[in-house]
Amino acid sequence: MTSIFARAMGDDFERLHPQLRRRFSVGLESGEACVGRGSMDRIWHGRAFVKPFLALGATRNILVPRTGRDVPFTIENVPYTDSHGRETVTFVRTFALPGGPRRFDATMVHSPERSCVLDYLGTHQHLATDLRLTAEPDGSLLIRSGEHRFREGPVDLRVPRLIGGDAEVRESFDDTTGRFRIRVAVTNRRFGPLFGYEGTFRARYADALRHGVRAGLRPVREEARA
């Protein structure tokens, strides 16, 4: 058993920079959690008409309806077994913006059926997104989103790409500074750029089994459907 990310990437995982391999080896087998702390050089969003949609998503900790520069940032990657018996890793990002912090929550599992990492967004896992991870020639990690699905009770709908967002995440490690660099952009094929952020952080590793998952990190509702 390896991390959910290594399982999804297969042999490609070994092409990542060693620091990225360690960060994305976070899981129940490694017994490690990872907390990154740093600063986002820029948080941005698209044209004014996207703000109401960002604000709606923010009620469930999906996306961030604010902009800023040099914003203190924390990302918490903690593995645990969810209520459906699946190995899960949190991706909880907190942006310390003026006026109060904003969170962008996700929890990730490996989906053998879909041969990818499945990304559940928000506090209630209403949105599920396929993620494809690839190692770039320079050892950085590229993550692209695929199909989006909305789940609530008996409802299970595929979100049309015309109204959905395509996410691209690039994460690398700078050997000179000893910091991870991340760049995230969410776009819509019709409306253009929606939201994104970029900056750097340092990572600290902890014993996941001994420290456990702190209160408020797990989602309120866990979705069984992959």
Short mmCIF file of C-alpha atoms in Angstrom, two decimals:
data_model
loop_
_atom_site.label_atom_id
_atom_site.label_comp_id
_atom_site.label_asym_id
_atom_site.label_seq_id
_atom_site.Cartn_x
_atom_site.Cartn_y
_atom_site.Cartn_z
CA MET A 1 0.00 0.00 0.00
CA THR A 2 1.33 3.44 -0.98
CA SER A 3 -0.14 6.94 -0.75
CA ILE A 4 -3.29 7.72 -2.70
CA PHE A 5 -1.25 10.00 -4.97
CA ALA A 6 1.44 7.40 -5.70
CA ARG A 7 -1.27 4.88 -6.55
CA ALA A 8 -2.89 7.30 -8.98
CA MET A 9 0.40 8.27 -10.65
CA GLY A 10 2.05 4.84 -10.87
CA ASP A 11 5.65 4.91 -12.13
CA ASP A 12 5.30 8.63 -12.90
CA PHE A 13 5.41 9.33 -9.15
CA GLU A 14 9.15 8.52 -9.08
CA ARG A 15 9.83 11.34 -11.56
CA LEU A 16 8.79 13.99 -9.03
CA HIS A 17 11.34 16.06 -7.13
CA PRO A 18 12.27 14.18 -3.90
CA GLN A 19 10.62 16.86 -1.73
CA LEU A 20 7.41 16.57 -3.72
CA ARG A 21 7.55 12.78 -3.42
CA ARG A 22 7.72 13.11 0.35
CA ARG A 23 4.92 15.68 0.48
CA PHE A 24 2.64 13.54 -1.65
CA SER A 25 3.56 10.39 0.26
CA VAL A 26 1.47 11.72 3.15
CA GLY A 27 -0.86 8.90 4.08
CA LEU A 28 -1.70 6.11 6.48
CA GLU A 29 1.26 3.98 5.38
CA SER A 30 3.86 6.72 5.86
CA GLY A 31 2.13 7.82 9.06
CA GLU A 32 2.93 11.43 8.24
CA ALA A 33 0.84 14.56 8.05
CA CYS A 34 2.12 17.72 6.39
CA VAL A 35 1.41 21.33 7.34
CA GLY A 36 2.63 24.05 5.00
CA ARG A 37 2.94 27.67 6.11
CA GLY A 38 3.87 30.57 3.88
CA SER A 39 2.46 33.47 1.92
CA MET A 40 0.43 33.82 -1.23
CA ASP A 41 1.92 36.53 -3.42
CA ARG A 42 -1.47 37.05 -5.01
CA ILE A 43 -5.06 35.86 -4.70
CA TRP A 44 -7.20 36.90 -7.63
CA HIS A 45 -10.60 36.40 -9.18
CA GLY A 46 -12.11 37.07 -12.58
CA ARG A 47 -14.48 39.78 -13.70
CA ALA A 48 -17.04 41.27 -11.31
CA PHE A 49 -19.88 38.99 -12.37
CA VAL A 50 -18.11 35.91 -10.94
CA LYS A 51 -18.06 37.30 -7.39
CA PRO A 52 -21.60 36.17 -6.45
CA PHE A 53 -20.73 32.61 -7.49
CA LEU A 54 -17.50 32.71 -5.47
CA ALA A 55 -19.39 34.10 -2.49
CA LEU A 56 -21.95 31.28 -2.74
CA GLY A 57 -19.21 28.68 -2.86
CA ALA A 58 -17.49 30.28 0.11
CA THR A 59 -20.47 29.41 2.32
CA ARG A 60 -19.27 25.79 2.06
CA ASN A 61 -15.53 26.62 2.00
CA ILE A 62 -15.26 26.26 -1.78
CA LEU A 63 -13.12 28.93 -3.48
CA VAL A 64 -12.37 32.35 -1.99
CA PRO A 65 -14.37 35.48 -2.96
CA ARG A 66 -11.62 37.90 -1.90
CA THR A 67 -8.42 39.19 -3.47
CA GLY A 68 -5.16 40.10 -1.80
CA ARG A 69 -1.40 40.25 -1.92
CA ASP A 70 1.18 38.79 0.46
CA VAL A 71 -1.54 36.86 2.29
CA PRO A 72 -0.42 34.46 5.06
CA PHE A 73 -1.32 30.93 4.06
CA THR A 74 -1.61 27.51 5.68
CA ILE A 75 -2.30 24.15 4.04
CA GLU A 76 -3.09 21.06 6.15
CA ASN A 77 -2.66 17.62 4.61
CA VAL A 78 -3.70 15.02 7.17
CA PRO A 79 -4.53 11.37 6.40
CA TYR A 80 -7.37 9.47 8.07
CA THR A 81 -9.89 6.70 7.41
CA ASP A 82 -13.28 8.15 6.57
CA SER A 83 -16.67 6.82 7.64
CA HIS A 84 -16.80 4.65 4.51
CA GLY A 85 -13.47 2.95 5.26
CA ARG A 86 -11.43 4.83 2.64
CA GLU A 87 -8.00 6.35 3.13
CA THR A 88 -8.55 10.10 2.87
CA VAL A 89 -6.21 13.10 2.89
CA THR A 90 -7.33 16.62 3.80
CA PHE A 91 -6.39 19.60 1.65
CA VAL A 92 -7.56 22.45 3.85
CA ARG A 93 -6.19 25.82 2.78
CA THR A 94 -6.58 28.86 5.06
CA PHE A 95 -5.94 32.38 3.78
CA ALA A 96 -5.46 34.97 6.55
CA LEU A 97 -7.15 37.83 4.72
CA PRO A 98 -7.96 41.23 6.24
CA GLY A 99 -11.38 41.02 7.86
CA GLY A 100 -11.01 37.37 8.78
CA PRO A 101 -9.61 34.09 7.47
CA ARG A 102 -11.10 32.27 4.49
CA ARG A 103 -10.89 28.52 3.93
CA PHE A 104 -10.85 26.40 0.79
CA ASP A 105 -11.53 22.80 1.84
CA ALA A 106 -11.05 19.55 -0.01
CA THR A 107 -10.68 15.90 0.93
CA MET A 108 -9.13 13.40 -1.45
CA VAL A 109 -9.40 9.63 -1.95
CA HIS A 110 -8.04 7.24 -4.57
CA SER A 111 -10.66 5.90 -6.97
CA PRO A 112 -9.56 2.59 -8.54
CA GLU A 113 -12.75 2.62 -10.63
CA ARG A 114 -11.89 5.99 -12.19
CA SER A 115 -8.09 5.50 -12.06
CA CYS A 116 -7.55 8.91 -10.50
CA VAL A 117 -7.62 10.90 -7.29
CA LEU A 118 -11.15 11.93 -6.42
CA ASP A 119 -11.37 15.43 -4.95
CA TYR A 120 -14.39 16.17 -2.75
CA LEU A 121 -14.80 19.93 -2.40
CA GLY A 122 -16.20 21.86 0.53
CA THR A 123 -17.56 21.12 3.96
CA HIS A 124 -20.28 18.75 2.74
CA GLN A 125 -18.57 17.02 -0.21
CA HIS A 126 -21.35 18.12 -2.56
CA LEU A 127 -18.91 18.47 -5.46
CA ALA A 128 -16.66 15.63 -6.61
CA THR A 129 -13.94 16.20 -9.20
CA ASP A 130 -11.57 13.79 -10.96
CA LEU A 131 -7.93 14.85 -10.68
CA ARG A 132 -5.17 13.74 -13.07
CA LEU A 133 -1.64 14.08 -11.70
CA THR A 134 1.49 14.09 -13.86
CA ALA A 135 5.18 14.71 -13.24
CA GLU A 136 6.67 17.45 -15.42
CA PRO A 137 10.20 17.16 -16.93
CA ASP A 138 11.61 19.46 -14.22
CA GLY A 139 10.22 17.28 -11.41
CA SER A 140 7.28 19.55 -10.63
CA LEU A 141 3.72 18.29 -10.27
CA LEU A 142 0.88 19.22 -12.59
CA ILE A 143 -2.71 18.53 -11.49
CA ARG A 144 -5.63 19.01 -13.86
CA SER A 145 -9.29 18.59 -13.01
CA GLY A 146 -11.61 16.43 -15.06
CA GLU A 147 -15.31 15.68 -14.75
CA HIS A 148 -17.28 17.41 -11.99
CA ARG A 149 -20.30 15.81 -10.29
CA PHE A 150 -22.85 17.28 -7.88
CA ARG A 151 -24.19 14.99 -5.15
CA GLU A 152 -27.03 15.69 -2.71
CA GLY A 153 -29.30 12.93 -1.41
CA PRO A 154 -30.49 10.91 -4.43
CA VAL A 155 -29.21 13.58 -6.84
CA ASP A 156 -26.05 12.69 -8.77
CA LEU A 157 -25.53 15.05 -11.70
CA ARG A 158 -22.61 15.64 -14.02
CA VAL A 159 -21.82 19.38 -14.08
CA PRO A 160 -21.70 20.61 -17.71
CA ARG A 161 -18.29 22.00 -18.65
CA LEU A 162 -20.00 25.13 -19.93
CA ILE A 163 -20.82 26.18 -16.35
CA GLY A 164 -18.08 24.30 -14.48
CA GLY A 165 -14.54 25.35 -13.73
CA ASP A 166 -11.35 23.73 -15.01
CA ALA A 167 -8.62 23.76 -12.38
CA GLU A 168 -4.90 23.59 -13.02
CA VAL A 169 -2.46 23.29 -10.12
CA ARG A 170 1.32 23.45 -10.48
CA GLU A 171 3.50 22.67 -7.48
CA SER A 172 7.29 22.67 -7.44
CA PHE A 173 10.17 22.81 -4.97
CA ASP A 174 12.88 25.48 -5.00
CA ASP A 175 16.16 23.98 -3.79
CA THR A 176 17.65 27.45 -3.31
CA THR A 177 15.01 28.75 -0.91
CA GLY A 178 13.85 25.41 0.51
CA ARG A 179 10.25 26.38 -0.23
CA PHE A 180 7.43 24.86 -2.21
CA ARG A 181 5.89 27.05 -4.90
CA ILE A 182 2.25 26.64 -5.85
CA ARG A 183 0.18 28.20 -8.60
CA VAL A 184 -3.57 27.53 -8.95
CA ALA A 185 -5.91 28.77 -11.67
CA VAL A 186 -9.59 27.95 -12.17
CA THR A 187 -11.09 28.94 -15.52
CA ASN A 188 -14.33 28.48 -17.43
CA ARG A 189 -14.29 27.76 -21.15
CA ARG A 190 -16.88 30.47 -21.81
CA PHE A 191 -16.31 33.07 -19.06
CA GLY A 192 -12.53 32.85 -18.77
CA PRO A 193 -10.52 33.12 -15.53
CA LEU A 194 -12.56 32.61 -12.34
CA PHE A 195 -10.18 32.36 -9.40
CA GLY A 196 -6.61 31.57 -8.48
CA TYR A 197 -3.64 32.11 -6.20
CA GLU A 198 0.13 31.72 -6.23
CA GLY A 199 2.88 31.84 -3.64
CA THR A 200 5.32 29.80 -1.57
CA PHE A 201 5.41 27.86 1.69
CA ARG A 202 7.61 25.68 3.87
CA ALA A 203 6.45 22.23 4.95
CA ARG A 204 6.56 20.62 8.37
CA TYR A 205 5.84 16.91 8.90
CA ALA A 206 4.19 15.36 11.96
CA ASP A 207 3.18 11.92 13.22
CA ALA A 208 -0.36 11.65 11.86
CA LEU A 209 -1.39 8.76 14.09
CA ARG A 210 -0.23 10.44 17.28
CA HIS A 211 -1.66 13.87 16.50
CA GLY A 212 -4.84 12.71 14.73
CA VAL A 213 -7.17 15.03 12.83
CA ARG A 214 -7.88 18.27 14.64
CA ALA A 215 -11.47 19.35 15.23
CA GLY A 216 -13.03 21.10 12.26
CA LEU A 217 -10.70 19.63 9.65
CA ARG A 218 -12.91 16.77 8.47
CA PRO A 219 -16.00 17.57 6.38
CA VAL A 220 -19.40 17.80 8.03
CA ARG A 221 -20.81 15.22 5.58
CA GLU A 222 -18.94 12.41 3.82
CA GLU A 223 -20.10 11.23 0.39
CA ALA A 224 -19.90 7.49 -0.36
CA ARG A 225 -20.28 7.70 -4.13
CA ALA A 226 -17.08 7.71 -6.14
#
